[in-house]
mmCIF file of C-alpha atoms in Angstrom:
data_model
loop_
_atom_site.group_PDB
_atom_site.id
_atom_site.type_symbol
_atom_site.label_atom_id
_atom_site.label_comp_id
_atom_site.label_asym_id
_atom_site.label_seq_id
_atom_site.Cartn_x
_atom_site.Cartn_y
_atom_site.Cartn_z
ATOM 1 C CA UNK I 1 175.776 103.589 146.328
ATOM 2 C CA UNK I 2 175.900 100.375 144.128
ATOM 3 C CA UNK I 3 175.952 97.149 146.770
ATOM 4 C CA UNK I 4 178.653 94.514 146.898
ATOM 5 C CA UNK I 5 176.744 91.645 144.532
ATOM 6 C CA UNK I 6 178.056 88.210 145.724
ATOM 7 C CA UNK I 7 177.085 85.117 143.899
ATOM 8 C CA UNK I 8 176.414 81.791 145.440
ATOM 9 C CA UNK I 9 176.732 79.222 143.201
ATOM 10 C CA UNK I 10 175.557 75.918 144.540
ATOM 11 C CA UNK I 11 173.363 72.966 142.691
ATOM 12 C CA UNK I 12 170.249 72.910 143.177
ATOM 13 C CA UNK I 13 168.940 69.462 141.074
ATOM 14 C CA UNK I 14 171.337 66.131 140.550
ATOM 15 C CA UNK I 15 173.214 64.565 143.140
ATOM 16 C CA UNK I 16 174.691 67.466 144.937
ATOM 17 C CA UNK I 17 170.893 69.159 144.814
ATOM 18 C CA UNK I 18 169.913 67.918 148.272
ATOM 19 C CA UNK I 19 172.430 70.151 149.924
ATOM 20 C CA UNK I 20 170.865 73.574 147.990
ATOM 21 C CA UNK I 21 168.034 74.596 150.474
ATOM 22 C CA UNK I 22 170.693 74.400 153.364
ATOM 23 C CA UNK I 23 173.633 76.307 151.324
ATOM 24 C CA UNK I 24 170.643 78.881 150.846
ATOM 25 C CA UNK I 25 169.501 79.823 153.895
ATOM 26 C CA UNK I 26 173.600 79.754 155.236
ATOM 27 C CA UNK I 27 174.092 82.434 152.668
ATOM 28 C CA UNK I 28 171.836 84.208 153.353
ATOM 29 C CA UNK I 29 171.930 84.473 156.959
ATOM 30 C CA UNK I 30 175.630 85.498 156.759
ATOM 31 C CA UNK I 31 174.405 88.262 154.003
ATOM 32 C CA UNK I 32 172.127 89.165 156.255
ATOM 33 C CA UNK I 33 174.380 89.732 159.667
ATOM 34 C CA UNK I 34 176.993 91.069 157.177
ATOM 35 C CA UNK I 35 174.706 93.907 156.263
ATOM 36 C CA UNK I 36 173.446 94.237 160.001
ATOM 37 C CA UNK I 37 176.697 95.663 160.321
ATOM 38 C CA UNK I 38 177.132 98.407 158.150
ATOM 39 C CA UNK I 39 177.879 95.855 155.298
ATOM 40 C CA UNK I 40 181.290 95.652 153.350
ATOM 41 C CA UNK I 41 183.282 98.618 152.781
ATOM 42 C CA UNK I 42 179.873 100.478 153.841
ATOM 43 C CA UNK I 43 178.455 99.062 151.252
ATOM 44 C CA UNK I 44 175.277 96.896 151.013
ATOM 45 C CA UNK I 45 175.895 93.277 150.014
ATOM 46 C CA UNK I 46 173.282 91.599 147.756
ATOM 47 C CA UNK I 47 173.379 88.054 147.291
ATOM 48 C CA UNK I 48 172.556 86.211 143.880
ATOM 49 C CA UNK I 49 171.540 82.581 144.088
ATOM 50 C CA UNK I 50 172.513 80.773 140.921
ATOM 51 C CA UNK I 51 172.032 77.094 140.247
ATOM 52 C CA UNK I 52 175.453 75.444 139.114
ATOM 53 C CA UNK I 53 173.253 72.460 137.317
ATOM 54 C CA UNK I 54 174.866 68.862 137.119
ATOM 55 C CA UNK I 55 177.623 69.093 135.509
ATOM 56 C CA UNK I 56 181.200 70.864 134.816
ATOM 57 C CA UNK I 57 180.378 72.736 132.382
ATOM 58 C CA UNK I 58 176.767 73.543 133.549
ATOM 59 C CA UNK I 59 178.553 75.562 136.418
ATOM 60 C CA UNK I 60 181.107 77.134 133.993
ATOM 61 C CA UNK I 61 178.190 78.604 132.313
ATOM 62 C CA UNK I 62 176.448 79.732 135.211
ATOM 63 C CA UNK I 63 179.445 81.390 137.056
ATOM 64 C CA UNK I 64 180.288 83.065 133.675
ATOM 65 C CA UNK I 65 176.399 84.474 132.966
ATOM 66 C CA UNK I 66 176.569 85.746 136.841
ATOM 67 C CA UNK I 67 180.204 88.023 136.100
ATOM 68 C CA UNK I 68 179.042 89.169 132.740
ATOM 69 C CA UNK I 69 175.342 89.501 132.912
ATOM 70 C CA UNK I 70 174.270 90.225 136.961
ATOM 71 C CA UNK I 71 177.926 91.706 137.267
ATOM 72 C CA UNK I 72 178.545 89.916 140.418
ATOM 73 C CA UNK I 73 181.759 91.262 142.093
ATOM 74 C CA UNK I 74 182.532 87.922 143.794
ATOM 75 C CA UNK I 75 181.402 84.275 144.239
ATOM 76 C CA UNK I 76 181.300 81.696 146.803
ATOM 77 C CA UNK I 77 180.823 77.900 145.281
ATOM 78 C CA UNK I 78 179.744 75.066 146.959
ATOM 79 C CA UNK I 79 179.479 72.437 144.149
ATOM 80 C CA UNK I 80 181.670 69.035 143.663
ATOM 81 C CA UNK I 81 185.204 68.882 142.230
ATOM 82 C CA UNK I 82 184.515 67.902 138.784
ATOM 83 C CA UNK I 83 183.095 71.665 138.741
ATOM 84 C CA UNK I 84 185.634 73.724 140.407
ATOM 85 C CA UNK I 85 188.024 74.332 137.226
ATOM 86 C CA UNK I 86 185.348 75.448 135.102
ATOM 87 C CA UNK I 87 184.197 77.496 137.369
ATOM 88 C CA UNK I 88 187.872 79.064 138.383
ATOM 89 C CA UNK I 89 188.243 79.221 134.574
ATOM 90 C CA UNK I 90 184.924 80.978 134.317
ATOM 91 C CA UNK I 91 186.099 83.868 137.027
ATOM 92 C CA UNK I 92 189.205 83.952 135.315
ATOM 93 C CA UNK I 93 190.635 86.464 137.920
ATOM 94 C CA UNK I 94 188.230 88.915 137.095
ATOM 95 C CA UNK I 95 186.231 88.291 140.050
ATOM 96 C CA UNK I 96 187.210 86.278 143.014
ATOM 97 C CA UNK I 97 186.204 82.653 143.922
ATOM 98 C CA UNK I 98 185.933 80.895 147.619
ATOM 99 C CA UNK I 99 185.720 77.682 146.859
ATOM 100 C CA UNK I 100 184.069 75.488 150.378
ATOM 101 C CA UNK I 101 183.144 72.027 150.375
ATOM 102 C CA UNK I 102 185.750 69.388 151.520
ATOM 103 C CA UNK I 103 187.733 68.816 148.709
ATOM 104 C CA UNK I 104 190.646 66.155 147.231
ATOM 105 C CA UNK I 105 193.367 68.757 148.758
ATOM 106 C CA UNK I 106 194.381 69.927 144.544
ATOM 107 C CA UNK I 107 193.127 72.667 142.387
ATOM 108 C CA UNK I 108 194.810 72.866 138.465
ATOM 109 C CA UNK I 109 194.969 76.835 139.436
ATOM 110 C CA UNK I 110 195.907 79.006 141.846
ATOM 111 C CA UNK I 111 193.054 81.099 141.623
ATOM 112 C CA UNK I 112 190.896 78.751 143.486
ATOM 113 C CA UNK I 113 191.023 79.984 147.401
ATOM 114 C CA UNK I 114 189.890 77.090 149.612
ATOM 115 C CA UNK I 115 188.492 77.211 152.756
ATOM 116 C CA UNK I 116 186.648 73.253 153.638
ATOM 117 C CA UNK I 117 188.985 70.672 154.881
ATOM 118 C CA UNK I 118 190.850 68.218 152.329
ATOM 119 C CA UNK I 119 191.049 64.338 152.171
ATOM 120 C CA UNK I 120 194.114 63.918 153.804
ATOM 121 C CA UNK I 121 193.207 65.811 157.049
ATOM 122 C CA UNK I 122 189.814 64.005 157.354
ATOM 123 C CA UNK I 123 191.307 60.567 156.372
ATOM 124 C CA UNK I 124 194.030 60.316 158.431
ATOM 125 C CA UNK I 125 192.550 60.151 161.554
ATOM 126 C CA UNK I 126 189.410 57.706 160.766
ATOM 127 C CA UNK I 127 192.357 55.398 159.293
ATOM 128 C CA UNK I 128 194.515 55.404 162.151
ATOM 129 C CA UNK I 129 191.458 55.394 164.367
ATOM 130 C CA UNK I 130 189.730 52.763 162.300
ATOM 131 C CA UNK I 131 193.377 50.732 162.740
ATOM 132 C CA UNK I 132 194.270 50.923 166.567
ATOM 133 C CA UNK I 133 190.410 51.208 168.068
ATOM 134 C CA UNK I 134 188.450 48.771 165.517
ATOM 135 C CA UNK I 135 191.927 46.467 164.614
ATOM 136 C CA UNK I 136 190.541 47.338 160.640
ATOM 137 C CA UNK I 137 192.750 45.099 158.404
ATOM 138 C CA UNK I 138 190.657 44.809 154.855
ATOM 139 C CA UNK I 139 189.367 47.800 153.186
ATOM 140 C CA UNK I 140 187.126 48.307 150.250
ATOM 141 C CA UNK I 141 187.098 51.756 148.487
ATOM 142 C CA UNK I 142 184.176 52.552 146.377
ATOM 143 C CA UNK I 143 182.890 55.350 145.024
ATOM 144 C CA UNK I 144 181.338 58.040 142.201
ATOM 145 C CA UNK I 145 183.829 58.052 139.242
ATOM 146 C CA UNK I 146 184.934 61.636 139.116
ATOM 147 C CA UNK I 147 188.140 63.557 141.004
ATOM 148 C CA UNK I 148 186.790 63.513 144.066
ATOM 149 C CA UNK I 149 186.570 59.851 145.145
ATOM 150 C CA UNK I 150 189.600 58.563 143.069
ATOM 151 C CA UNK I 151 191.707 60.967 144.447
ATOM 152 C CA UNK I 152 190.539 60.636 148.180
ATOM 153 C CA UNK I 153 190.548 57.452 147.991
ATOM 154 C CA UNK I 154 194.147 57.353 146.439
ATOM 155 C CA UNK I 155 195.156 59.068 149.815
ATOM 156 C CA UNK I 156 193.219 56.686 151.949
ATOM 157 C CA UNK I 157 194.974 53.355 150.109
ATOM 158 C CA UNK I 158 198.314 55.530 150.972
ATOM 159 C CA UNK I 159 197.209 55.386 154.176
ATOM 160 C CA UNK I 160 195.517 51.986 154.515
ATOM 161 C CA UNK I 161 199.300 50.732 154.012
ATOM 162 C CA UNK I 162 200.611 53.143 156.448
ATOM 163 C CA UNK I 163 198.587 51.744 159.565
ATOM 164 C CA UNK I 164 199.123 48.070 158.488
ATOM 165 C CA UNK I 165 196.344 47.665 156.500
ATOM 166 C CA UNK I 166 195.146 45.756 152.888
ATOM 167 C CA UNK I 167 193.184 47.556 150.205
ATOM 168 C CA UNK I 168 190.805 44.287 149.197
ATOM 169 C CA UNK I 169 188.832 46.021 146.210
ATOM 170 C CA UNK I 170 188.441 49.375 144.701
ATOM 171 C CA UNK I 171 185.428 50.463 142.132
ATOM 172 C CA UNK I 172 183.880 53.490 140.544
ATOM 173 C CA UNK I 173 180.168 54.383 139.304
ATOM 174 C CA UNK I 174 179.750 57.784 137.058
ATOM 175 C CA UNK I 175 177.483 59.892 139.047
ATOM 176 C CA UNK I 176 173.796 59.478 138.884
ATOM 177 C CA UNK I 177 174.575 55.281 138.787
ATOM 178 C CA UNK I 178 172.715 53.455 141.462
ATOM 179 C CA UNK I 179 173.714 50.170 140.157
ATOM 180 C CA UNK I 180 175.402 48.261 143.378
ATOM 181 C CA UNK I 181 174.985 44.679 143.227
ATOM 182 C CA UNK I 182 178.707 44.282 141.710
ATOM 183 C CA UNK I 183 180.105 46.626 144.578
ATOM 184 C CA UNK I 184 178.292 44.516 146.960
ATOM 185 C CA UNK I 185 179.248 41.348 145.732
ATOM 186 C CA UNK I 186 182.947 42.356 145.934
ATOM 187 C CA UNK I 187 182.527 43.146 149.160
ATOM 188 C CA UNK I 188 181.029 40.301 150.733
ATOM 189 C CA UNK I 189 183.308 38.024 148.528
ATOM 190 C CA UNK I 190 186.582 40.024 150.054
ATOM 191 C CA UNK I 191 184.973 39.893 153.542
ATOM 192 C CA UNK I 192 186.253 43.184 153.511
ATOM 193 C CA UNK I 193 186.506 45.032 157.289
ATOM 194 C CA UNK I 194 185.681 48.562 156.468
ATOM 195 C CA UNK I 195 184.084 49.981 153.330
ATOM 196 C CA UNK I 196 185.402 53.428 152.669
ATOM 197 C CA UNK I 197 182.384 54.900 150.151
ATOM 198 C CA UNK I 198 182.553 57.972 148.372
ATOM 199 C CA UNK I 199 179.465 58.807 146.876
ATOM 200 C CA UNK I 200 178.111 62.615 146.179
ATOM 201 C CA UNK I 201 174.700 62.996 147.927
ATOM 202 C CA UNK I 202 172.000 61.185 146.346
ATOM 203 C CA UNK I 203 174.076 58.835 145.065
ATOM 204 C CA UNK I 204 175.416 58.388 149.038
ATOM 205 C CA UNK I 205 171.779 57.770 150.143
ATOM 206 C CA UNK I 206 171.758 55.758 147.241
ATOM 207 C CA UNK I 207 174.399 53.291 147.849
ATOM 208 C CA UNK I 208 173.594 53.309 152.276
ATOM 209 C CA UNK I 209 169.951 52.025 151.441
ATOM 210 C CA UNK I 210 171.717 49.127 148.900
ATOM 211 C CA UNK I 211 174.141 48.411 151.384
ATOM 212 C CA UNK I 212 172.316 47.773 154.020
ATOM 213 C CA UNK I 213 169.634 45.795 151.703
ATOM 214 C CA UNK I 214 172.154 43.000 150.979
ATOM 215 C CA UNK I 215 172.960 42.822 154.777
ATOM 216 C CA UNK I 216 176.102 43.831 155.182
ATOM 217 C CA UNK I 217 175.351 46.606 158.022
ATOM 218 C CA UNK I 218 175.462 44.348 160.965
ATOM 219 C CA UNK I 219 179.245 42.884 159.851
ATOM 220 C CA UNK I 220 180.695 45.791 158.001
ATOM 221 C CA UNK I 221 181.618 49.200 159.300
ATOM 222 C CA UNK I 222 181.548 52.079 156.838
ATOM 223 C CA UNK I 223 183.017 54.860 156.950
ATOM 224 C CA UNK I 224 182.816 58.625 155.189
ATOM 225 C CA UNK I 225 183.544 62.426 154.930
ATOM 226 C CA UNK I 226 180.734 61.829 152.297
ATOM 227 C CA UNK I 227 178.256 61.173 155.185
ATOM 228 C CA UNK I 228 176.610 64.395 156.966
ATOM 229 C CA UNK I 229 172.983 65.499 158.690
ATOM 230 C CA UNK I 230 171.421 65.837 155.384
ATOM 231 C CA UNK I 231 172.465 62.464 154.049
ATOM 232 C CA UNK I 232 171.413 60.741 157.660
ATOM 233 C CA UNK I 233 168.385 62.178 157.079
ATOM 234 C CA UNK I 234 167.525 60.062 153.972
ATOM 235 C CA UNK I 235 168.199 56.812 155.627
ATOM 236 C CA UNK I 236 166.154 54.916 157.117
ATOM 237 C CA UNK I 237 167.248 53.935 161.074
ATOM 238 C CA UNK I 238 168.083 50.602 160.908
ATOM 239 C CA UNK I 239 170.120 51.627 157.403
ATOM 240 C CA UNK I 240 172.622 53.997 159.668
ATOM 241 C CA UNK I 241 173.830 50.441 161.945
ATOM 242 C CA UNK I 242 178.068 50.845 162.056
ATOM 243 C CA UNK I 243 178.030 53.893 160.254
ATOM 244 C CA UNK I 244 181.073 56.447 160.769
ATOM 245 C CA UNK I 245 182.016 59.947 159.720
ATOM 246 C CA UNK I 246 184.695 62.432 159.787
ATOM 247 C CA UNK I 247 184.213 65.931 159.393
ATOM 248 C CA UNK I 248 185.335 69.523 160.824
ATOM 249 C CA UNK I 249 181.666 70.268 161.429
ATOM 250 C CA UNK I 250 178.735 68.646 162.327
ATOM 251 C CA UNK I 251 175.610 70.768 164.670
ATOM 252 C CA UNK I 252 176.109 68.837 167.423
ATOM 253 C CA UNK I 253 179.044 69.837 167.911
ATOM 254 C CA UNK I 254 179.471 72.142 171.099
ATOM 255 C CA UNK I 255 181.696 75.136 170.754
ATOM 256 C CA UNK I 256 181.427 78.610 171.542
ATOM 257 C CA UNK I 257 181.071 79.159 167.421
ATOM 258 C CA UNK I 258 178.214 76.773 167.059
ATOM 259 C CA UNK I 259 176.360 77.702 169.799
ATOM 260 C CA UNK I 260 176.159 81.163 168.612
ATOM 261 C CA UNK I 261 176.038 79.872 164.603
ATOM 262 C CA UNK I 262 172.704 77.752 166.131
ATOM 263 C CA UNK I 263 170.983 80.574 168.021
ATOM 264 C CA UNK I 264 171.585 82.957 164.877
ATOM 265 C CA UNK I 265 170.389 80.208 162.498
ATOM 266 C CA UNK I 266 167.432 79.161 164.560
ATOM 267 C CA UNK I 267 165.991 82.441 165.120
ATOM 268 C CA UNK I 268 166.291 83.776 161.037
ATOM 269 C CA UNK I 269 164.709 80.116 160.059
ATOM 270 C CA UNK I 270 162.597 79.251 162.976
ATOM 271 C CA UNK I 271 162.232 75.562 164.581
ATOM 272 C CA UNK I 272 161.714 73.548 161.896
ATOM 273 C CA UNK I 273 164.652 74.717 159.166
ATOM 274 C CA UNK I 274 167.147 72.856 156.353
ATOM 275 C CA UNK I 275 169.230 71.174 158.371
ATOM 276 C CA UNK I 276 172.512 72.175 159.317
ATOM 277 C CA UNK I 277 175.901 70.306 157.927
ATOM 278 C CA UNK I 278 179.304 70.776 156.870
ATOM 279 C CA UNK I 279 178.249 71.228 153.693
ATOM 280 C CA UNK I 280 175.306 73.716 154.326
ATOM 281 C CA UNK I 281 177.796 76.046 156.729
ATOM 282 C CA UNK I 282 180.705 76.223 154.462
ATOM 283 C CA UNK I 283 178.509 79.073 152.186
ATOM 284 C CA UNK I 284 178.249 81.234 155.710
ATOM 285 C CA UNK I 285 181.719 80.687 156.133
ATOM 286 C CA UNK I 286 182.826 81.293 152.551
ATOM 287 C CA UNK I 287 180.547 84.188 152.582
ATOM 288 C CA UNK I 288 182.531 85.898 155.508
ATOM 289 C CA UNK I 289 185.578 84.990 154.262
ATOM 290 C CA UNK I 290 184.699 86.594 151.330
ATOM 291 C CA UNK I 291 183.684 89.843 153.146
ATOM 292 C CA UNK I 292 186.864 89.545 155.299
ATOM 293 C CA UNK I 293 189.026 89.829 152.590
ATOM 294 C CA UNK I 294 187.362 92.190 150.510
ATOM 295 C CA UNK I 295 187.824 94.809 153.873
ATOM 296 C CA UNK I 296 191.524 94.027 154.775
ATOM 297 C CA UNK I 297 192.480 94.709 150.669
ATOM 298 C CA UNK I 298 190.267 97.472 150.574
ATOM 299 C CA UNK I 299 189.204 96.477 147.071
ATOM 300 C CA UNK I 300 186.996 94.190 144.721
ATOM 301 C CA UNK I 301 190.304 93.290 142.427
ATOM 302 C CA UNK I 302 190.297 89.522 142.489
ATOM 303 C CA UNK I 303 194.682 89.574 142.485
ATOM 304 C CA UNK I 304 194.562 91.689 145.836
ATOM 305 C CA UNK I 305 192.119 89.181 147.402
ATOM 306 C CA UNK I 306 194.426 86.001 146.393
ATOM 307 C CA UNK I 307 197.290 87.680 147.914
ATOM 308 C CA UNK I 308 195.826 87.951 151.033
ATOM 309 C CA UNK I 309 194.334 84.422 151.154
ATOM 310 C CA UNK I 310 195.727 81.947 153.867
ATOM 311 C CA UNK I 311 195.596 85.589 156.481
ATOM 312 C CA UNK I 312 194.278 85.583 159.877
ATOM 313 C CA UNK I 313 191.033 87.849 160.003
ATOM 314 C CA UNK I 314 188.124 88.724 161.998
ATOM 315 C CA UNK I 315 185.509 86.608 160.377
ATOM 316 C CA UNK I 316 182.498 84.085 161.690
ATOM 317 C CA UNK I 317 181.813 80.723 161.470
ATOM 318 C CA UNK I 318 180.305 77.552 163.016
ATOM 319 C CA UNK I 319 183.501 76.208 163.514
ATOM 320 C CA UNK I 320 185.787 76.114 166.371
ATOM 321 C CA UNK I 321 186.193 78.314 169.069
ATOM 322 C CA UNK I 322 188.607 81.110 167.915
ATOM 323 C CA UNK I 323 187.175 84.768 167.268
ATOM 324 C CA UNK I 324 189.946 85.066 164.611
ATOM 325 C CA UNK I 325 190.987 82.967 162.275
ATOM 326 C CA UNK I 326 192.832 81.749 158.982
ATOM 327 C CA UNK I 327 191.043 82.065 155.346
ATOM 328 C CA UNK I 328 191.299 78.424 154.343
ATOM 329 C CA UNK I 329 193.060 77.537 157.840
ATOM 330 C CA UNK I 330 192.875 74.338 159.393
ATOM 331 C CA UNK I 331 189.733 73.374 161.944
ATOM 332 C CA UNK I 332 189.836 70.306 163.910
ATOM 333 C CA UNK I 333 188.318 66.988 162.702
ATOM 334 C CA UNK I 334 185.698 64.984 164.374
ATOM 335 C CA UNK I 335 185.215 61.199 164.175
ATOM 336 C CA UNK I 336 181.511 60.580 164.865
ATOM 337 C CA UNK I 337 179.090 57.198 164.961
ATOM 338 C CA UNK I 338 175.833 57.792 163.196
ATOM 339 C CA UNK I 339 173.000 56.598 166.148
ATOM 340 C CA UNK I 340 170.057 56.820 164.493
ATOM 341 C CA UNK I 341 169.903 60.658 162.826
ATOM 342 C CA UNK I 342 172.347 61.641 165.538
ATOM 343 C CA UNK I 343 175.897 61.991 164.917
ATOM 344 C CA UNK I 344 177.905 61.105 168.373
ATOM 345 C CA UNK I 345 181.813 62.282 168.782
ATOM 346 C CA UNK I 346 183.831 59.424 169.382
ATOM 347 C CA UNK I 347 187.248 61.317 168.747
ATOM 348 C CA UNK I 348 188.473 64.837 168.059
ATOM 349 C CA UNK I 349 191.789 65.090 166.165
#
C-alpha cells in the first residue's frame, strides 16, 4: 500500500535557517506518533524534508519539485510571508498546503489554510498591556522590509493610536541587513518608550546584540512576536534586559497539552534536543492538522480538505488544554519577560 508522502517545507540556511533543526524533529515526531497509530487512512505516512532556501521563489521551486517529482500528497510550510504565495501558487490546489508560523493575518488566496496566530491577536494585547501596565506613550517600529513587518506593524500603529499612544519613527532593512546604527540613532533621538522590532531570526539576534551595544537596554523596553526560545538562545544575558514577547506558545508554558507535547518530545530526542518554540511546534501541529483533515474528508483532493478547514477535530498539539480543537482556531496569547533564557508569563489574554 503506497504511504501518505507529506512534505515539510521549512528553510534550512538564511535568516529563517535557525528555526530548521527544531521544525525537523517536530515533524517528525508527529509523523512518527501519527504512524504509531495505524497512520492516516491506514496508511503509512512518510515525511519529506525539503529546504525552502532564502527566498520567494526559492520555496516556489522547492514546493513545486516535491508535487511533481517526490509526488508528495500534501505539505506543511513553515517559512516567512514573502514565501507563502509562491508556495500556494506552487500547490496550485493540486495538493494541499498548512501554512503555520504567525503570520500578518492576509493570504492573496484562499488556498492557503492557516493554523499560527496573526498580528492582530498577538499585538493587541502587548499594546494595551504595554499602555495601562508600563504607561508606554512613544513607539518606534522597526523591522525586515518584506510583508511581514510592514504589515504587522501597520496593525500595531492602528493600535498604538487606539490606547493613546504616538508612533515616533518607523524603518525597514531588506533581510539579511545588519546595518543598525541609523535605527538606533532614531531611537535614542525620539527617546522613544517601546521599540516594537520585527526582524526574521538571524536578523532578530542581529538587531538584540546592536541594540543593546549602543545602550539602550537599560531605558528602552522592546517588545516582539519575533522573539522566541531559539532567538533567546543567541543572546547573550545581559543583551535580553527589558525584553518582552507575545506568543500562543512558548515550553514553559504549563498545560495539560505541553506537558504531554514535552514528555513525547523529550523521550524521541533525549535531554539535550533543538529547542522547543512557537515556531518549531507549529510543523507538529500543522502535521496533525494535516492528518486530521485528510481522515474526516476521507480523501487526498486538496478542494475537499479546504472545505473542511476552520472544523473542530481530534488532533494534537502543544497548545492549550482542549482534546479537540479548530484547524486554524484561535489559542490564547501569552505576554512573557525574557529573564535571562527564560521566558516568564506576565499575562495570558
Amino acid at each position: 500500500m503506497r504511504s501518505v508522502r507529506i512534505c515539510l517545507l521549512i528553510p534550512q540556511n538564511g535568516a529563517a535557517g535557525l528555526w530548521a533543526p527544531s521544525a525537523e524533529a517536530c515533524g517528525r515526531l508527529a509523523v512518527d506518533e501519527i504512524n504509531g497509530m495505524s497512520g492516516v487512512l491506514r496508511r503509512p505516512v512518510e515525511l519529506h524534508v525539503v529546504n525552502a532556501g532564502e527566498t520567494g521563489p526559492s520555496a516556489g521551486r522547492a514546493a513545486r519539485d516535491a508535487i511533481e517529482i517526490d509526488g508528495v500528497d500534501g505539505i506543511v510550510g513553515m517559512l516567512p510571508s514573502f514565501a507563502r504565495d509562491f508556495v500556494a501558487r506552487a500547490a496550485g490546489g493540486r495538493v494541499p498546503f498548512i501554512y503555520t508560523p504567525q503570520f500578518e493575518g492576509r493570504s492573496s488566496t484562499l488556498d492557503v489554510m492557516a493554523t499560527g496566530e496573526t498580528a492582530e491577536e498577538l499585538l493587541a494585547p502587548a499594546v494595551q498591556w504595554l499602555s495601562e501596565t508600563r504607561r508606554a506613550r512613544r513607539y518606534f517600529l522597526c523591522g525586515n522590509d518584506y510583508v511581514w513587518p510592514r504589515s504587522s506593524l501597520q496593525i500595531a500603529r492602528a493600535l498604538i493610536t487606539r490606547f493613546g499612544g504616538a508612533v515616533t519613527g518607523e524603518y525597514y532593512l531588506p533581510v539579511g541587513e545588519h546595518d543598525f546604527d541609523e535605527i538606533l540613532e532614531r531611537i535614542k533621538a525620539t527617546r522613544s518608550d517601546v521599540v516594537l522590532p520585527y526582524f526574521l531570526g538571524g536578523d532578530c539576534i542581529a538587531f538584540n546584540r546592536a541594540f543593546y551595544a549602543a545602550g539602550l537596554s537599560p531605558r528602552v523596553l522592546r517588545f516582539s512576536s519575533a522573539v522566541d526560545e531559539t532567538v533567546a538562545y543567541g543572546l547573550g544575558l545581559n543583551e535580553t534586559e527589558n525584553l518582552y514577547a507575545a506568543s500562543s506558545y512558548y515550553g514553559s508554558i504549563r498545560s495539560r497539552n505541553n506537558g504531554a507535547f514535552l514528555e513525547r518530545y523529550h523521550t524521541a530526542f533525549g535531554d539535550s534536543p533543538p529547542p522547543v518554540n512557537a515556531f518549531g511546534q507549529s510543523c507538529y501541529e500543522g502535521i496533525y492538522s494535516l492528518a486530521s483533515l485528510i481522515e474526516e474528508a476521507a480523501s487526498l483532493d486538496a478542494r475537499k480538505l479546504t472545505s473542511l478547514y476552520g472544523r473542530t477535530f481530534q488532533r494534537r498539539t502543544a497548545r492549550g488544554d482542549l482534546a479537540q480543537s479548530v484547524v486554524g482556531g484561535r489559542h490564547p496569547i501569552y505576554l512573557a519577560r525574557l529573564d535571562g533564557y527564560d521566558f516568564s508569563i506576565i499575562a495570558r489574554r
